[in-house]
Structures are given as structure tokens and as C-alpha cells.
C-alpha positions as CSV (number, residue, x, y, z in Angstrom):
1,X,-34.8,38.9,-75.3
2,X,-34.5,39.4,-79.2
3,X,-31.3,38.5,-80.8
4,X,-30.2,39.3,-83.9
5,X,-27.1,37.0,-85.2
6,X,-25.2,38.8,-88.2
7,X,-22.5,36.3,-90.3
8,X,-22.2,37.8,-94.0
9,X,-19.6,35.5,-95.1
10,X,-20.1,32.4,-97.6
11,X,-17.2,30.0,-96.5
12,X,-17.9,27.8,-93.9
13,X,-14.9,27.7,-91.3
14,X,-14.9,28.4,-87.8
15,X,-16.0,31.8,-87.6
16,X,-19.3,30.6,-90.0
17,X,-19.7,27.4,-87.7
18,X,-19.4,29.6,-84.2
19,X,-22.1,32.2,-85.7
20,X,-24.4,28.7,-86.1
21,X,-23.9,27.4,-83.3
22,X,-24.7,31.0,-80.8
23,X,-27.4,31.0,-82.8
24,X,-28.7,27.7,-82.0
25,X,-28.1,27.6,-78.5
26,X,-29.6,30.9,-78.1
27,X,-32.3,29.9,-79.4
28,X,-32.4,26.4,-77.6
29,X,-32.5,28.3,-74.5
30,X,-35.9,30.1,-75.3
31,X,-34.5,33.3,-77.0
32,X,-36.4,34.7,-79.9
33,X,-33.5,34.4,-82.4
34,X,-32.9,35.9,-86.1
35,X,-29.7,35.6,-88.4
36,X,-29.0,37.9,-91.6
37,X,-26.2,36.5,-93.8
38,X,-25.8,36.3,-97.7
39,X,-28.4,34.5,-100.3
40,X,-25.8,31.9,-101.0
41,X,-23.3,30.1,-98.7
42,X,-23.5,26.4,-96.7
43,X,-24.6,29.2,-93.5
44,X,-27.7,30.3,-95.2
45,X,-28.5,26.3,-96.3
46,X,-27.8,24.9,-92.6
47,X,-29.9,27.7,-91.0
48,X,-33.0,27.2,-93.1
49,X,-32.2,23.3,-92.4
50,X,-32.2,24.2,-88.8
51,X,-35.6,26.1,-88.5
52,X,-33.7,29.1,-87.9
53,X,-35.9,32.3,-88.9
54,X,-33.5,33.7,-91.5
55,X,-33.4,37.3,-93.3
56,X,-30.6,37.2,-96.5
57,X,-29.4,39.9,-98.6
58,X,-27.2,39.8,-102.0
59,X,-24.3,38.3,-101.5
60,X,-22.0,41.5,-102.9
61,X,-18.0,41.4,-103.1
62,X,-18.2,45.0,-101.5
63,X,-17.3,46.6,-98.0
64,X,-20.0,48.6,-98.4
65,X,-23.0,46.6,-99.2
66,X,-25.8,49.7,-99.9
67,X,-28.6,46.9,-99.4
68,X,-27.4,45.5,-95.7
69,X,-27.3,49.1,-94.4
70,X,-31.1,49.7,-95.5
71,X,-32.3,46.1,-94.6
72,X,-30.3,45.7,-91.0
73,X,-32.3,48.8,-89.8
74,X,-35.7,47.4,-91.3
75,X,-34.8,43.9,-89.7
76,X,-34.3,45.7,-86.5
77,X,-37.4,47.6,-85.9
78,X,-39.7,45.3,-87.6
79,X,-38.3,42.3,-85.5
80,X,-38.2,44.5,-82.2
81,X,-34.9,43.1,-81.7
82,X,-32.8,44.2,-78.7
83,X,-29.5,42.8,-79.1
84,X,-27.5,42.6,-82.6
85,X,-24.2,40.4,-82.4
86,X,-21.7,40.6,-85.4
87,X,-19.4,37.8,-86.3
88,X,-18.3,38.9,-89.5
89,X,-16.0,42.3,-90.1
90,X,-16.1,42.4,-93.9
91,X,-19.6,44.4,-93.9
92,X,-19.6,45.8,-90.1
93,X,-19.5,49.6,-91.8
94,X,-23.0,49.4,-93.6
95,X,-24.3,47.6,-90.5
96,X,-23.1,50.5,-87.6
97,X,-24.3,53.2,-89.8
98,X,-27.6,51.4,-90.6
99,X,-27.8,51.1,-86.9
100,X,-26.3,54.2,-85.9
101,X,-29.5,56.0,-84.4
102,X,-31.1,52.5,-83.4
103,X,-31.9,51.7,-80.1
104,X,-30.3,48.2,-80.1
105,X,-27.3,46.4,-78.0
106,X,-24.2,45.6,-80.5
107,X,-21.9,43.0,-79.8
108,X,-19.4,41.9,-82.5
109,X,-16.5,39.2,-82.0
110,X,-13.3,39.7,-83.9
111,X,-12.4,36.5,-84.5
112,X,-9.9,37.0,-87.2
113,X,-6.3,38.6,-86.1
114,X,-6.4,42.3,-86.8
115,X,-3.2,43.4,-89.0
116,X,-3.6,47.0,-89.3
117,X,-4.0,50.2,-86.4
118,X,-7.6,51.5,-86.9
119,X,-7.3,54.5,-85.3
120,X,-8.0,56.8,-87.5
121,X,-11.4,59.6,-87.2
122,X,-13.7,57.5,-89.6
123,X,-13.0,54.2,-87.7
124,X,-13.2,56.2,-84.8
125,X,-16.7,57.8,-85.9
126,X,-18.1,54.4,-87.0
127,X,-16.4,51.6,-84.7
128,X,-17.2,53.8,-81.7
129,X,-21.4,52.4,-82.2
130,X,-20.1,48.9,-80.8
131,X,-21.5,48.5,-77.1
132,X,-19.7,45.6,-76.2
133,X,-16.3,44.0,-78.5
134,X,-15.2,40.2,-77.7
135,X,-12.1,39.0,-78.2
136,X,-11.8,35.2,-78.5
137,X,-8.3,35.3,-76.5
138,X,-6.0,37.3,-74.0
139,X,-3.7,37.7,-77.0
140,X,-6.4,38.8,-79.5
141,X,-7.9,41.3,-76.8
142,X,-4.5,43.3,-76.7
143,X,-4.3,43.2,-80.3
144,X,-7.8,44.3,-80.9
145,X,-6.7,47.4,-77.5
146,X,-3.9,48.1,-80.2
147,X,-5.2,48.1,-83.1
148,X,-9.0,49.9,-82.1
149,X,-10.3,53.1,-81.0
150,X,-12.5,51.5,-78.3
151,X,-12.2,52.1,-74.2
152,X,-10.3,48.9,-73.1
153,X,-13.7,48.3,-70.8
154,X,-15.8,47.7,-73.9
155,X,-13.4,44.8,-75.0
156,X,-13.4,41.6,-73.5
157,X,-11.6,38.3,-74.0
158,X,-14.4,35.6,-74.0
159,X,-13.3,31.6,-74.8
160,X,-15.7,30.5,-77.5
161,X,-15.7,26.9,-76.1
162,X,-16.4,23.7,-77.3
163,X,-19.4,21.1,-76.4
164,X,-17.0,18.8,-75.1
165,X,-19.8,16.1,-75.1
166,X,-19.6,15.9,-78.9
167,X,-16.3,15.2,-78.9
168,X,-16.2,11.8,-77.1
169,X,-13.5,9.2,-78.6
170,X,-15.6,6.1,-79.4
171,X,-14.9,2.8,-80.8
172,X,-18.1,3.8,-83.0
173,X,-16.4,6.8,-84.2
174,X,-13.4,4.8,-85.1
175,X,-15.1,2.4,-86.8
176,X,-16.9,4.7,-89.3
177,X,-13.6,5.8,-90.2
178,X,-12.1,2.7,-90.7
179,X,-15.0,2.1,-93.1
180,X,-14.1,5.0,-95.5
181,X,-10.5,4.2,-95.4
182,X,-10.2,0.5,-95.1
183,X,-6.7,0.4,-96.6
184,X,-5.4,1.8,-93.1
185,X,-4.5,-0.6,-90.8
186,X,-5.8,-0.7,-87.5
187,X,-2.1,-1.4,-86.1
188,X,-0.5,1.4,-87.1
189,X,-0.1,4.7,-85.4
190,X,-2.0,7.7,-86.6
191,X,-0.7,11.4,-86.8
192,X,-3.1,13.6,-88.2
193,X,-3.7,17.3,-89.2
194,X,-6.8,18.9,-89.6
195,X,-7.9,22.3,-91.2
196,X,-8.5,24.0,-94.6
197,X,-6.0,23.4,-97.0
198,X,-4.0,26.2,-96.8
199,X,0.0,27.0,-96.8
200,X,-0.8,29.0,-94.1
201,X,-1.9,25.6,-91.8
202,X,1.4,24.3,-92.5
203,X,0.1,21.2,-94.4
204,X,3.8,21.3,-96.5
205,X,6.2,20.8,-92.9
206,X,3.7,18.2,-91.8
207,X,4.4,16.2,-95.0
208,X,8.1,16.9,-95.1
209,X,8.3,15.8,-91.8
210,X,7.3,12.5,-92.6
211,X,10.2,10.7,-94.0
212,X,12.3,11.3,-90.6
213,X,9.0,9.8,-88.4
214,X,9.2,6.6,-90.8
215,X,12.5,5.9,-90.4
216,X,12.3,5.6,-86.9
217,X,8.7,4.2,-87.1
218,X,7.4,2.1,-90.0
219,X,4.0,1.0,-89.3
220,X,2.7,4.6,-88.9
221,X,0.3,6.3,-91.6
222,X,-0.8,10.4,-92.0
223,X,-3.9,12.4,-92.5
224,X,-4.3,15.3,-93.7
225,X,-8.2,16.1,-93.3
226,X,-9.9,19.1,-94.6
227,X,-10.4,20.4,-98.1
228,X,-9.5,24.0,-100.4
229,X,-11.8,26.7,-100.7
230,X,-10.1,28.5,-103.4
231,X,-8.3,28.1,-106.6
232,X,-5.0,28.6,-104.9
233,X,-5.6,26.1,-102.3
234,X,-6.6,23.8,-104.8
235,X,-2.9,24.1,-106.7
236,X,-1.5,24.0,-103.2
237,X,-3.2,20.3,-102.3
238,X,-1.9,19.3,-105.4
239,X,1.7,20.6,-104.6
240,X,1.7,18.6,-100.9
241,X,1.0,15.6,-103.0
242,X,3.3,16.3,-105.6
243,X,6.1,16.7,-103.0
244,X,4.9,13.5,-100.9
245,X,5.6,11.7,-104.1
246,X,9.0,13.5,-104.4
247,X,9.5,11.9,-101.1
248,X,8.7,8.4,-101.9
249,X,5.9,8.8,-99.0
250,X,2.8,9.0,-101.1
251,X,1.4,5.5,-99.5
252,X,2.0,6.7,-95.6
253,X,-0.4,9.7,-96.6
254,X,-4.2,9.7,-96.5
255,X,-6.0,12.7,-98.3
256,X,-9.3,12.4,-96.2
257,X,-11.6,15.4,-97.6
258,X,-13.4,17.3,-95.3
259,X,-15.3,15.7,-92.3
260,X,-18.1,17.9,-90.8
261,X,-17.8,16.1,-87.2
262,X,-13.8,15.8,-86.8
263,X,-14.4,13.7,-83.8
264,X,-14.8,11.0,-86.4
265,X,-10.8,11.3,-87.8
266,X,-9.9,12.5,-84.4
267,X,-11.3,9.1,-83.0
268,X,-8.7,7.2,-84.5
269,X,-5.4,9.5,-84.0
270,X,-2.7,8.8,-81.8
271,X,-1.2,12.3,-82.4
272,X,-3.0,15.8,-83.5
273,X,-0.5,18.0,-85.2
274,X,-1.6,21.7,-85.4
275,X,1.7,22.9,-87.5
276,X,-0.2,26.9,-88.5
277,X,2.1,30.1,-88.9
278,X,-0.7,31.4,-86.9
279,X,-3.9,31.0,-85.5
280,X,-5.9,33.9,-83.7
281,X,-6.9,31.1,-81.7
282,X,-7.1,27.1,-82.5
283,X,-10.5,25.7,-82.0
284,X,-9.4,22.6,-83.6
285,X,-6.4,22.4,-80.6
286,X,-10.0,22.1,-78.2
287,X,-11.7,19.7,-80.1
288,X,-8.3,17.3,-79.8
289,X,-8.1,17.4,-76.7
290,X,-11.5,17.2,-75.8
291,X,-11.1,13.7,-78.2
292,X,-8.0,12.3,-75.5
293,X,-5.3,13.0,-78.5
294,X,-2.2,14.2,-77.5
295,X,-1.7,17.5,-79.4
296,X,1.6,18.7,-81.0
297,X,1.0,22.8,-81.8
298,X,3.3,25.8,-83.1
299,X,3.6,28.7,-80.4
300,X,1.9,31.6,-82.0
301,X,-1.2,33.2,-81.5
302,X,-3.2,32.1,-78.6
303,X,-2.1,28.7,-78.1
304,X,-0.2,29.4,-75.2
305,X,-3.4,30.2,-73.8
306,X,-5.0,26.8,-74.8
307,X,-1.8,24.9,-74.1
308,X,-0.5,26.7,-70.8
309,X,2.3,24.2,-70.3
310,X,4.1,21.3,-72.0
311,X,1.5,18.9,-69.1
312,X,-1.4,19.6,-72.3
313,X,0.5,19.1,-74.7
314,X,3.9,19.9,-77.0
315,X,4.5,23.4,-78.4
316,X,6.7,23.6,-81.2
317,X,8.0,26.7,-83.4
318,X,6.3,27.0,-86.8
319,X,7.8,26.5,-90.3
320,X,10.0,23.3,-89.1
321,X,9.6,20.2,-90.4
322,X,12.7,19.1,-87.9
323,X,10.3,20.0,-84.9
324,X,7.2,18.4,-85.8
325,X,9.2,15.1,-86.5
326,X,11.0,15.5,-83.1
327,X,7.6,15.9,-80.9
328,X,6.1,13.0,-82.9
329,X,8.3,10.9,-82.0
330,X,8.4,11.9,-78.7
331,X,4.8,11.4,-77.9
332,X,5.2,7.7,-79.6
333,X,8.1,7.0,-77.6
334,X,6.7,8.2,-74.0
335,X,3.3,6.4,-73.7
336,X,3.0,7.5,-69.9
337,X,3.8,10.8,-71.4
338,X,0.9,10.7,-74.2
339,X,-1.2,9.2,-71.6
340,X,-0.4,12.4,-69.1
341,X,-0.9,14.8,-71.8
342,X,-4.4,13.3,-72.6
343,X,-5.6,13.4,-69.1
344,X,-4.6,16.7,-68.1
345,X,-5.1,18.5,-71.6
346,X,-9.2,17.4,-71.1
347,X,-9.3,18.6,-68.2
348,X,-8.7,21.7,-69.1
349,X,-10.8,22.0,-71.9
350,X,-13.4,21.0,-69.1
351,X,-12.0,23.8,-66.8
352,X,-12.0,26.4,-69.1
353,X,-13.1,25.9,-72.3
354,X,-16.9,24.2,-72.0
355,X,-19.4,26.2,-74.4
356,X,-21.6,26.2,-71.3
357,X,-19.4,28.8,-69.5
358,X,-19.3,30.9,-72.9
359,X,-22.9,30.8,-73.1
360,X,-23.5,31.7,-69.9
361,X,-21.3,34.6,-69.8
362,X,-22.6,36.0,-72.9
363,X,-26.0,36.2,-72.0
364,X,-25.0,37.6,-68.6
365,X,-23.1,40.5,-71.0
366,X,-26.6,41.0,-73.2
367,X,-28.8,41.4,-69.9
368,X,-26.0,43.4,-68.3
369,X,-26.0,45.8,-71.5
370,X,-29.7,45.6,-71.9
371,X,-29.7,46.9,-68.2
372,X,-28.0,49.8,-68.7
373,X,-31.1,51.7,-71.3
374,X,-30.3,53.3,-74.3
């Protein structure tokens, strides 16, 4: 089977890191694997890095990008490729017309929450191309059945997963940590967020939550790991620690940067706080609970789906400072509590959220297509 990745984006979140990774594994497992994404972006570096065979085109600030509709259909029939899978939404029109009288499989995954009803003839016309649609949640698969002119039986939730053997907690891990932030000592209790700096990731309630947790707790210190990608999140990291200082906590807090492997910060947290107005579905949730931390998460999106119960973990309303203090500080007050949570909140990542099972599923959906002939 020929697979043809598509991830025209230049950031490098989840969505960027997902597209990677199928591509990888796919290819790990003896596929004959292609990816098309822009001439510029960490993708396009780490893909070439990766021995990845790799077709690029202009990186253009357009929905229509004139030279992806030409080139896709070239890539195609030159590469003999039999399935095309699309990550990225910002240039899906130029790709489904490109393709539009090509006998090729396409599977895209929405993996961003859909905000507006896309019912309309041209989205009809155009959308309607798409063999098979993956949603990465229940909750995200009755949005995208809103929101989309598709048959509900060619959408289908599928788990991304997580390879829950990279995120071991180890003493190594730990200790590479404590190496690029010596200043934090190794008896105090860590609470942690992770994610882009973005208002939207509630970075500004974790901080102001923290005066409240050190009056009850003292030897406890904060990190807030991940870095902006834009001007505005730049101004917005300097407004969380202009309002830290405001605070007079400043010296509890720990601007880490970005970390490519969060198992390394995640290694030495006693609490993961996940404090988003919304998530379409909080990877980073997983990767916590793969790591044995106890995770404290707003209820929206598709957490409920991650965090079924308060037995993996606390769910807490977004935008409140008040809450996130209150499930801190019951998760450092209940150790047989914590300890609960981090038993059975791996096992379900185990249960239901192993990449294996994703991968598996998803090549049962390519044959399955393949199957059915043009």
C-alpha cells in the first residue's frame, strides 16, 4: 500500500506532531510512505531528518493554494499512491479538486473543533470527495455530523493514542530536569501546566491560583512549560509574568520553554493541571497520565471522554482560579487519593488509548476502503 500523508501547516503542535508520527509508523510497518507539506516549517525539517521521502510546495497564506491543487494530482499518479490522508483543513479545497477525478482513497482527520455549519452546495460539491472522515473524539464526531454534509457512516471517531512506552516516569527523566532547573528543590511539590502559550490554555487562572495553594502549602513551586508562537502570545507570556509579580509569586513560578519530550517536566510533577477553555481533545491529558501524574482538567471538549470519572482524575469548570486551587490541594492532601488516580488513570490510557490500537484500526479502514474499488 502507498500512502500519501498531507500536513500543510508550519507550526508544530499536535496536529503537526500526529501527522509525523502516522507517517513514521506507517512507514515503520513496511508501507511505501510520502508526505507533502510547505517548504518551510519544523514538519518539513524533522521529515527530511527522518528519511522520510518528502514532496513541498510554497508555503502560501491562501485557502486556495493554485500550486497544491496541480502538484497533489502529479504526486499522486507519479507516486502510484493509493491512499491520501489529510491532517490539515486550511488547504483541503485545492487538494479535493486536484483529486477530484483521481482514483485514490481520502481520509482526512479534523482535529481542530469545527465552529461553523458547512452545509452549504459548494462544501457539499467539494467535501463530498472524502471517502472516509476521522474524528479524534465522540464529541468531535457529533460536531463534525453537525457541522458537515457527509453520511454519518463516512465519519468515525478514532482515539489518536499515545505510545505509552515513551512516557515512562524515571528517576533519569527527573534528573535531567533537575539539571536545567537546579534552583528547584527536590522537596517541594510540583504542579505543572503544559501547552502553547496561549490565553486560551488558561495559563493566567493557573497563576492566579497560586497565591491560595501557597498559603496552605509553602514548599510547593509551578511550571508553566511550553513557549508562544505568535506576537500575541509573546505579549501574553509577558502579561502572566507581569501579574505573577503583581502577586508577589514570581519565585514559586518556573518559565520552562518548550520541551520536545514532556515526559522529561512530566517526570518530576506531582500534579498536571490542564486549565483550557477548550480542547477538541487533550493529548497532553494522555501523556500525564501515561507519566503516573495525577491530572486536574476543565470539563469541555472531550475530556470527559479521556477522564470518564473523577477515579482518573479531577474535572474542574474552566476560567476559575478558585477551582484549580481547590483540586490542587485536594490531590496534595489525599495521597491514597493521588495514588488511586495514578493507577487507574494508566490504566486506561493502556485500555483505550495505546497508539497501537489507533494504528491498527487505521490501516484496517485503508484496506477496508482499498477493498471496496474505485
Amino acid at each position: 500500500m502507498r500512502i500519501l500523508v498531507v500536513c500543510t501547516s508550519i507550526s508544530w503542535g499536535g496536529l503537526e506532531q500526529i501527522a509525523l508520527r502516522d507517517a513514521l509508523e506507517l512507514k515503520n510497518r513496511g508501507f511505501d510512505v510520502h508526505l507533502v507539506c510547505f517548504d518551510t516549517g519544523i514538519i518539513f525539517f524533522k521529515a527530511k531528518e527522518s528519511k522520510l521521502v518528502v514532496h513541498t510546495v510554497k508555503s502560501q497564506n491562501k485557502y486556495f493554494n493554485v500550486e497544491l491543487l496541480f502538484k497533489i494530482k502529479e504526486i499522486v499518479l507519479d507516486n502510484f499512491i493509493d491512499v491520501v490522508h489529510l491532517h490539515t483543513f486550511n488547504t483541503i479545497l485545492p487538494v479535493l479538486i486536484g483529486l477530484r477525478y483521481v482514483n485514490v482513497k481520502i481520509f482526512a482527520t479534523r482535529h481542530i473543533h469545527v465552529e461553523h455549519e458547512k452545509k452549504d452546495f459548494f462544501h457539499k460539491w467539494y467535501l463530498g470527495r472524502i471517502d472516509k472522515l476521522l474524528a479524534i473524539s465522540d464529541f468531535e464526531r457529533e460536531n463534525l455530523i453537525r457541522m458537515y454534509p457527509l453520511p454519518n457512516d463516512k465519519i468515525k471517531t478514532l482515539y489518536v493514542g499515545i505510545n505509552i512506552n515513551l512516557f515512562k516516569r524515571t528517576e533519569e527523566k527527573s534528573e535531567q530536569f533537575r539539571l536545567d532547573f537546579p534552583h528547584i528543590s527536590k522537596d517541594k511539590k510540583i504542579i505543572g501546566v503544559i501547552g502553547r502559550i496561549d490565553p486560551m490554555k488558561g495559563q493566567m487562572e493557573f497563576v492566579e491560583s497560586i497565591p491560595s495553594i501557597i498559603t496552605k502549602y509553602s514548599q510547593v513551586h509551578f511550571l508553566i512549560v511550553g513557549r508562544p508562537s505568535s506576537e500575541n502570545e509573546k505579549e501574553y507570556l509577558e502579561s502572566l509574568k507581569v501579574r505573577a509579580r503583581e502577586m508577589g509569586v514570581d519565585s514559586f513560578i518556573t518559565f520552562t520553554g518548550f520541551y520536545e519530550d514532556v515526559s522529561i517536566p512530566l517526570s518530576v510533577m506531582d500534579v498536571f493541571v490542564m486549565p483550557s477553555y477548550f480542547e477538541a481533545f487533550g493529548l497532553i491529558a494522555l501523556e500525564a497520565m501515561a507519566c503516573s501524574v495525577p491530572v486536574i482538567a476543565t470539563s469541555k471538549g472531550s475530556i470527559d471522554e479521556i477522564i470518564s470519572d473523577d477515579e482518573h482524575g479531577v474535572k474542574i469548570q474552566a476560567k476559575s482560579s478558585r477551582q484549580i486551587y481547590e483540586a490542587v490541594v485536594k490531590l496534595l492532601d489525599d495521597e491514597i487519593l493521588s495514588n488511586n488516580i495514578k493507577q487507574k488513570a494508566y490504566q486506561r490510557v493502556s485500555d483505550l488509548f495505546d497508539e497501537q490500537v489507533y494504528f491498527n484500526s487505521l490501516i484496517a479502514d485503508y484496506k477496508k476502503s482499498l477493498s471496496k474499488g474505485a
